[in-house]
Short mmCIF file of C-alpha atoms in Angstrom, two decimals:
data_model
loop_
_atom_site.label_atom_id
_atom_site.label_comp_id
_atom_site.label_asym_id
_atom_site.label_seq_id
_atom_site.Cartn_x
_atom_site.Cartn_y
_atom_site.Cartn_z
CA MET I 134 -0.33 -0.23 0.35
CA SER I 135 0.92 3.12 -0.73
CA LYS I 136 1.85 5.81 1.77
CA ALA I 137 1.41 8.65 -0.43
CA GLN I 138 -2.64 10.63 0.01
CA ILE I 139 -2.75 11.83 -3.77
CA SER I 140 -1.84 10.77 -6.34
CA ILE I 141 -2.02 12.45 -9.59
CA ILE I 142 -2.68 10.61 -13.40
CA ILE I 143 -1.74 12.26 -16.36
CA PRO I 144 -2.78 10.79 -20.10
CA VAL I 145 -0.19 11.28 -22.70
CA HIS I 146 -0.48 11.13 -26.85
CA ASN I 147 2.07 12.23 -29.13
CA ARG I 148 4.14 15.13 -26.29
CA ALA I 149 7.28 13.18 -26.65
CA GLU I 150 8.23 17.31 -27.34
CA VAL I 151 6.44 18.62 -24.49
CA VAL I 152 5.88 17.05 -21.47
CA LYS I 153 8.62 17.25 -20.22
CA ILE I 154 7.98 20.78 -18.48
CA THR I 155 4.66 19.32 -17.40
CA LEU I 156 6.25 16.65 -15.68
CA ASP I 157 9.43 18.68 -14.46
CA SER I 158 6.66 20.81 -12.52
CA VAL I 159 5.01 17.91 -11.19
CA VAL I 160 8.72 16.30 -9.76
CA ASN I 161 9.27 19.83 -8.40
CA GLN I 162 6.21 19.22 -5.89
CA LEU I 163 7.01 19.80 -2.66
CA LEU I 164 4.28 17.26 -0.87
CA ARG I 165 5.62 13.96 0.16
CA PRO I 166 5.44 11.12 -0.46
CA LEU I 167 3.28 11.70 -3.93
CA ASP I 168 2.15 8.93 -6.44
CA VAL I 169 2.11 9.91 -10.61
CA ILE I 170 0.48 7.70 -12.62
CA LEU I 171 1.56 8.39 -16.13
CA VAL I 172 -0.53 6.66 -19.01
CA ASP I 173 0.60 6.30 -22.37
CA ASN I 174 -2.35 6.63 -25.42
CA ASN I 175 -1.18 5.36 -28.33
CA SER I 176 0.93 7.56 -28.77
CA THR I 177 3.18 7.27 -32.58
CA ASP I 178 5.97 8.94 -31.48
CA ASN I 179 8.53 8.11 -28.93
CA THR I 180 6.89 9.10 -25.75
CA LEU I 181 6.57 5.73 -23.85
CA ASP I 182 10.34 6.24 -23.86
CA VAL I 183 10.59 9.40 -22.14
CA LEU I 184 7.90 8.60 -19.67
CA SER I 185 9.86 5.56 -18.58
CA GLU I 186 13.33 7.80 -18.49
CA TRP I 187 11.76 9.99 -16.44
CA LYS I 188 10.68 7.64 -14.13
CA ARG I 189 13.93 5.89 -14.12
CA GLN I 190 15.89 9.51 -13.13
CA VAL I 191 13.10 10.67 -11.09
CA ALA I 192 11.29 7.56 -9.09
CA THR I 193 12.03 7.39 -5.54
CA ASP I 194 10.79 5.48 -2.13
CA ASP I 195 8.15 8.57 -1.77
CA PHE I 196 8.04 9.48 -4.76
CA ARG I 197 6.20 6.38 -6.28
CA VAL I 198 5.99 6.98 -10.46
CA THR I 199 3.79 4.37 -12.59
CA VAL I 200 4.05 4.22 -16.18
CA LEU I 201 1.39 2.44 -17.90
CA ASN I 202 0.00 1.79 -21.68
CA GLU I 203 -3.45 1.81 -22.99
CA ASP I 204 -4.78 1.17 -26.21
CA THR I 205 -8.03 2.39 -26.55
CA PRO I 206 -7.90 6.08 -27.80
CA GLY I 207 -8.92 8.65 -26.25
CA ALA I 208 -8.30 10.75 -22.68
CA PRO I 209 -11.04 9.56 -21.00
CA ALA I 210 -9.95 5.69 -21.64
CA ALA I 211 -6.66 6.36 -20.70
CA ARG I 212 -7.56 8.26 -17.33
CA ASN I 213 -9.62 5.04 -16.25
CA ARG I 214 -6.37 3.21 -16.74
CA GLY I 215 -4.68 5.67 -14.64
CA LEU I 216 -8.16 4.95 -12.01
CA LYS I 217 -7.40 1.31 -11.89
CA GLU I 218 -3.89 1.42 -10.10
CA VAL I 219 -4.43 4.10 -7.62
CA LYS I 220 -3.72 3.18 -4.11
CA THR I 221 -4.28 6.78 -2.22
CA PRO I 222 -7.68 8.63 -0.56
CA TYR I 223 -7.56 11.44 -3.14
CA ILE I 224 -6.83 11.96 -6.96
CA MET I 225 -6.15 14.68 -9.37
CA PHE I 226 -6.28 14.67 -13.12
CA PHE I 227 -3.82 16.76 -14.83
CA ASP I 228 -2.62 17.10 -18.83
CA SER I 229 0.60 16.67 -20.26
CA ASP I 230 1.38 20.05 -21.08
CA ASP I 231 -0.03 22.12 -18.49
CA ILE I 232 2.32 22.99 -15.72
CA MET I 233 1.40 23.02 -12.00
CA SER I 234 3.87 25.38 -9.34
CA PRO I 235 6.01 23.56 -6.38
CA ILE I 236 2.40 24.00 -4.04
CA HIS I 237 -0.15 22.74 -5.83
CA ALA I 238 -0.27 18.93 -4.54
CA LEU I 239 0.39 20.60 -0.99
CA ARG I 240 -2.18 22.70 -0.94
CA ALA I 241 -4.57 20.34 -2.04
CA MET I 242 -3.79 17.65 0.27
CA GLU I 243 -3.64 20.05 3.54
CA ALA I 244 -7.30 21.18 2.11
CA PHE I 245 -8.72 17.72 2.60
CA ILE I 246 -6.49 17.36 6.06
CA ALA I 247 -7.73 19.97 7.39
CA GLU I 248 -11.47 18.80 6.32
CA PRO I 249 -11.70 15.37 6.59
CA ASP I 250 -15.53 15.99 4.83
CA VAL I 251 -14.46 18.00 2.02
CA ASP I 252 -14.86 16.02 -1.50
CA VAL I 253 -13.71 18.48 -3.13
CA VAL I 254 -10.98 21.21 -3.13
CA GLY I 255 -11.00 23.21 -6.33
CA TRP I 256 -9.15 26.11 -7.54
CA ASP I 257 -8.73 28.74 -10.33
CA VAL I 258 -6.45 28.36 -13.24
CA ASP I 259 -4.76 30.99 -15.53
CA ILE I 260 -5.20 29.53 -19.20
CA VAL I 261 -2.90 30.74 -22.04
CA GLU I 262 -4.42 31.19 -25.00
CA LEU I 263 -3.12 29.99 -28.28
CA THR I 264 -2.93 34.17 -28.64
CA GLY I 265 -0.71 33.70 -26.23
CA GLU I 266 -3.18 35.79 -24.20
CA THR I 267 -3.89 34.53 -20.51
CA ILE I 268 -6.99 34.33 -19.05
CA ARG I 269 -7.68 33.82 -15.43
CA TYR I 270 -10.87 31.22 -14.61
CA PRO I 271 -11.90 31.52 -11.45
CA PHE I 272 -13.57 28.03 -9.75
CA CYS I 273 -17.33 28.55 -8.32
CA ASP I 274 -18.58 26.69 -4.91
CA LYS I 275 -21.78 28.21 -5.28
CA ASP I 276 -24.57 27.86 -7.20
CA THR I 277 -21.92 25.28 -8.89
CA LEU I 278 -24.51 22.91 -11.28
CA TYR I 279 -25.75 26.03 -12.99
CA ASN I 280 -21.99 27.58 -13.54
CA HIS I 281 -20.15 24.28 -14.33
CA ILE I 282 -23.28 24.35 -17.30
CA PHE I 283 -22.38 27.52 -18.68
CA HIS I 284 -18.27 27.38 -17.42
CA SER I 285 -16.76 24.37 -17.15
CA THR I 286 -15.98 24.81 -13.63
CA PHE I 287 -15.17 21.35 -12.78
CA ALA I 288 -12.40 20.94 -15.89
CA THR I 289 -10.02 18.45 -15.42
CA GLN I 290 -7.02 20.83 -14.27
CA ARG I 291 -9.32 23.01 -11.89
CA TYR I 292 -10.22 20.41 -8.35
CA ALA I 293 -8.88 16.99 -6.68
CA ILE I 294 -11.23 14.17 -5.77
CA LYS I 295 -11.60 11.96 -2.85
CA THR I 296 -11.41 8.48 -4.94
CA ASP I 297 -14.20 6.62 -3.85
CA LEU I 298 -16.27 9.70 -5.23
CA ILE I 299 -15.29 9.35 -9.00
CA ASN I 300 -15.16 5.39 -8.43
CA ARG I 301 -18.56 5.38 -7.08
CA ILE I 302 -20.03 7.52 -10.26
CA GLY I 303 -18.23 5.68 -12.78
CA GLY I 304 -14.86 7.29 -13.39
CA TRP I 305 -14.92 8.99 -17.39
CA ASN I 306 -17.01 8.08 -19.92
CA GLU I 307 -15.40 6.44 -22.57
CA SER I 308 -17.51 6.92 -25.33
CA LEU I 309 -17.24 10.75 -25.47
CA GLN I 310 -13.70 12.39 -27.13
CA GLY I 311 -15.12 15.57 -26.86
CA TRP I 312 -15.78 17.47 -23.06
CA ASN I 313 -15.51 14.68 -21.16
CA ASP I 314 -14.27 16.54 -18.27
CA TYR I 315 -17.71 18.31 -18.76
CA GLU I 316 -19.64 15.36 -18.73
CA LEU I 317 -17.93 14.14 -15.85
CA GLY I 318 -18.26 17.88 -13.72
CA VAL I 319 -22.11 17.05 -13.84
CA ARG I 320 -21.59 13.98 -12.47
CA ILE I 321 -19.61 14.82 -9.60
CA LEU I 322 -22.38 17.68 -8.74
CA LEU I 323 -25.04 15.44 -8.88
CA SER I 324 -23.47 13.72 -6.07
CA ASN I 325 -24.08 16.64 -4.07
CA PRO I 326 -20.52 16.27 -2.83
CA LYS I 327 -19.12 18.45 -0.21
CA ILE I 328 -16.80 21.58 -1.83
CA LYS I 329 -14.08 23.13 -0.50
CA ARG I 330 -12.39 26.64 -2.81
CA LEU I 331 -8.96 27.53 -2.39
CA ASP I 332 -8.01 30.66 -2.80
CA GLY I 333 -4.43 32.24 -3.12
CA ASP I 334 -1.96 32.19 -5.32
CA VAL I 335 -2.82 30.21 -8.78
CA THR I 336 -1.04 27.17 -8.40
CA VAL I 337 -1.84 25.58 -12.41
CA THR I 338 -1.17 27.14 -15.59
CA VAL I 339 -3.61 25.26 -18.70
CA VAL I 340 -1.40 25.63 -21.85
CA HIS I 341 -4.01 26.04 -25.34
CA GLN I 342 -2.00 24.32 -27.83
CA THR I 343 -3.86 23.67 -31.30
CA GLU I 344 -2.94 19.65 -31.32
CA SER I 345 -4.17 19.57 -28.20
CA ILE I 346 -6.82 16.32 -27.25
CA THR I 347 -10.08 18.64 -27.64
CA GLY I 348 -9.20 20.53 -30.19
CA VAL I 349 -10.33 24.27 -31.70
CA ASP I 350 -12.63 23.07 -34.31
CA PHE I 351 -16.70 22.29 -33.40
CA SER I 352 -17.99 21.86 -37.22
CA SER I 353 -15.75 19.55 -38.17
CA ARG I 354 -16.88 16.75 -36.19
CA PRO I 355 -20.41 18.11 -34.71
CA HIS I 356 -21.21 14.41 -32.78
CA LYS I 357 -18.10 14.77 -30.58
CA TRP I 358 -19.99 17.58 -28.69
CA GLU I 359 -23.12 17.02 -29.24
CA SER I 360 -22.52 13.27 -27.96
CA SER I 361 -21.59 14.45 -24.11
CA LEU I 362 -24.09 17.41 -24.24
CA ASN I 363 -26.97 14.86 -24.97
CA ALA I 364 -25.00 11.81 -22.05
CA VAL I 365 -25.16 15.51 -19.50
CA GLU I 366 -29.04 15.71 -20.31
CA GLN I 367 -29.40 11.70 -19.62
CA ALA I 368 -27.72 12.42 -16.36
CA LEU I 369 -29.90 15.04 -14.78
CA MET I 370 -32.78 13.84 -16.08
CA LEU I 371 -31.81 10.47 -14.24
CA HIS I 372 -31.45 12.72 -11.41
CA GLY I 373 -34.57 14.58 -11.53
CA ARG I 374 -32.68 17.47 -12.77
CA THR I 375 -35.76 18.86 -14.93
CA ASP I 376 -35.03 22.54 -14.28
CA MET I 377 -31.67 22.05 -15.56
CA ARG I 378 -32.05 20.50 -18.70
CA LYS I 379 -33.40 23.84 -20.69
CA TYR I 380 -30.39 25.11 -19.95
CA ILE I 381 -28.16 22.13 -22.18
CA GLU I 382 -30.50 23.36 -24.39
CA VAL I 383 -28.69 26.77 -24.67
CA ARG I 384 -25.42 24.93 -25.03
CA ARG I 385 -26.74 23.36 -28.06
CA ALA I 386 -27.53 26.84 -29.21
CA ILE I 387 -24.17 28.37 -28.34
CA LEU I 388 -22.44 25.70 -29.79
CA ALA I 389 -24.61 26.04 -32.85
CA GLY I 390 -23.53 29.52 -33.59
CA PHE I 391 -19.92 28.57 -33.17
CA TYR I 392 -20.54 26.10 -36.18
CA ALA I 393 -22.30 29.03 -37.93
CA ARG I 394 -19.06 31.29 -36.83
CA GLU I 395 -16.77 28.44 -38.27
CA GLY I 396 -18.71 28.71 -41.22
CA SER I 397 -20.87 25.55 -41.36
CA GLU I 398 -24.64 26.85 -41.87
CA ASN I 399 -25.88 23.70 -42.68
CA GLU I 400 -25.10 22.06 -39.01
CA ALA I 401 -25.47 25.85 -37.60
CA ARG I 402 -29.43 24.83 -39.03
CA ARG I 403 -29.80 21.51 -38.68
CA LEU I 404 -28.68 21.43 -34.66
CA MET I 405 -31.15 24.58 -34.24
CA ASN I 406 -34.10 22.84 -35.56
CA GLU I 407 -33.81 20.14 -33.25
CA VAL I 408 -33.34 22.73 -30.44
CA CYS I 409 -36.75 24.09 -31.64
CA GLY I 410 -38.96 21.64 -32.40
CA ARG I 411 -38.47 19.96 -29.14
CA ASN I 412 -39.73 23.64 -27.16
CA ASN I 413 -41.96 25.89 -27.74
CA VAL I 414 -42.51 29.41 -29.40
CA TYR I 415 -41.17 31.38 -26.89
CA VAL I 416 -38.71 29.10 -25.83
CA GLY I 417 -37.28 28.39 -29.36
CA THR I 418 -37.60 32.16 -30.37
CA ILE I 419 -35.00 32.20 -27.56
CA MET I 420 -32.64 30.00 -28.29
CA ARG I 421 -32.13 31.40 -31.68
CA LEU I 422 -31.60 34.51 -30.51
CA PHE I 423 -28.54 32.79 -27.92
CA CYS I 424 -27.17 31.45 -31.49
CA PHE I 425 -26.88 34.61 -33.63
CA LEU I 426 -25.63 36.32 -30.31
CA ILE I 427 -22.87 33.41 -30.17
CA TYR I 428 -22.39 33.51 -34.46
CA LYS I 429 -21.64 37.43 -33.87
CA GLY I 430 -19.29 37.07 -31.17
CA GLY I 431 -21.81 37.89 -28.14
CA ARG I 432 -21.01 36.97 -24.59
CA GLY I 433 -22.53 37.10 -21.11
CA ILE I 434 -25.22 33.91 -22.13
CA SER I 435 -25.65 32.20 -19.39
CA LYS I 436 -27.10 35.30 -17.53
CA LEU I 437 -29.34 36.26 -20.06
CA ALA I 438 -30.99 32.26 -20.09
CA ARG I 439 -31.57 32.29 -15.99
CA LEU I 440 -33.07 35.72 -16.82
CA LEU I 441 -35.24 35.29 -20.35
CA LEU I 442 -36.17 30.97 -18.99
CA LEU I 443 -37.01 31.83 -15.27
CA PHE I 444 -40.27 30.97 -16.30
CA THR I 445 -40.16 28.19 -18.20
CA HIS I 446 -39.76 24.38 -17.80
#
């Protein structure tokens, strides 16, 4: 049994040239003992060699490194493979091109120790956009389900969680190749966890890359994103949260707006026809408004949605 209290799981796919930066930020963690689980996911470059060599150089009795293979494509399968190897009561997931400051794991673990009944601790992150601009994304511990639906509060790098909780809700949905952390976050929140927000300095920097697992193009693979929204809606209905269904429709309207912005008017029209066909004239009109606002580069849809859909079902 590992003496560590928390594990960090990192799926890696064709990141031989960049993963070392992430790995160095992990080995520089002040927290010891610490478990690190690296999962190579069908890399066609020498990523596996890089991971294995790094393990050889840094692994110690109090810095346990496990390197695994997962043949099933996609980050969810790789993360689930890592999850099977976890021997600690707490866990955090991380991505292979992002950076954590030296106190990151330590402050998460201190929060769990201070309040043992807390299920999730979350934090703000800085995101470096493709343009080079850095934007701070806050972690919200109020009205959590609504805010996650619109702002993806439970993105992969923004929280740590009790291992038994994530196992209890079924881990990652391997059928989803896009927005899988978004869908997982909804299931986490539907379990009514006790959440603690960590204030202070930002300890995670997320670096967006054009070849990232999620990618930046929506309209070329619409099923990738719509499947996640469908899965989220199913989870909400299963837990009796029919009040939230209308906000998933808003997310579909937003997605259609991105399709249109990318020039895929047929995909945008198809999705909006589906949304409007399920709703009454008033709701359908509001959804088309949201789609148009996104198409024109508008923002603030979450606030408008709550106001305009307040008395609808």
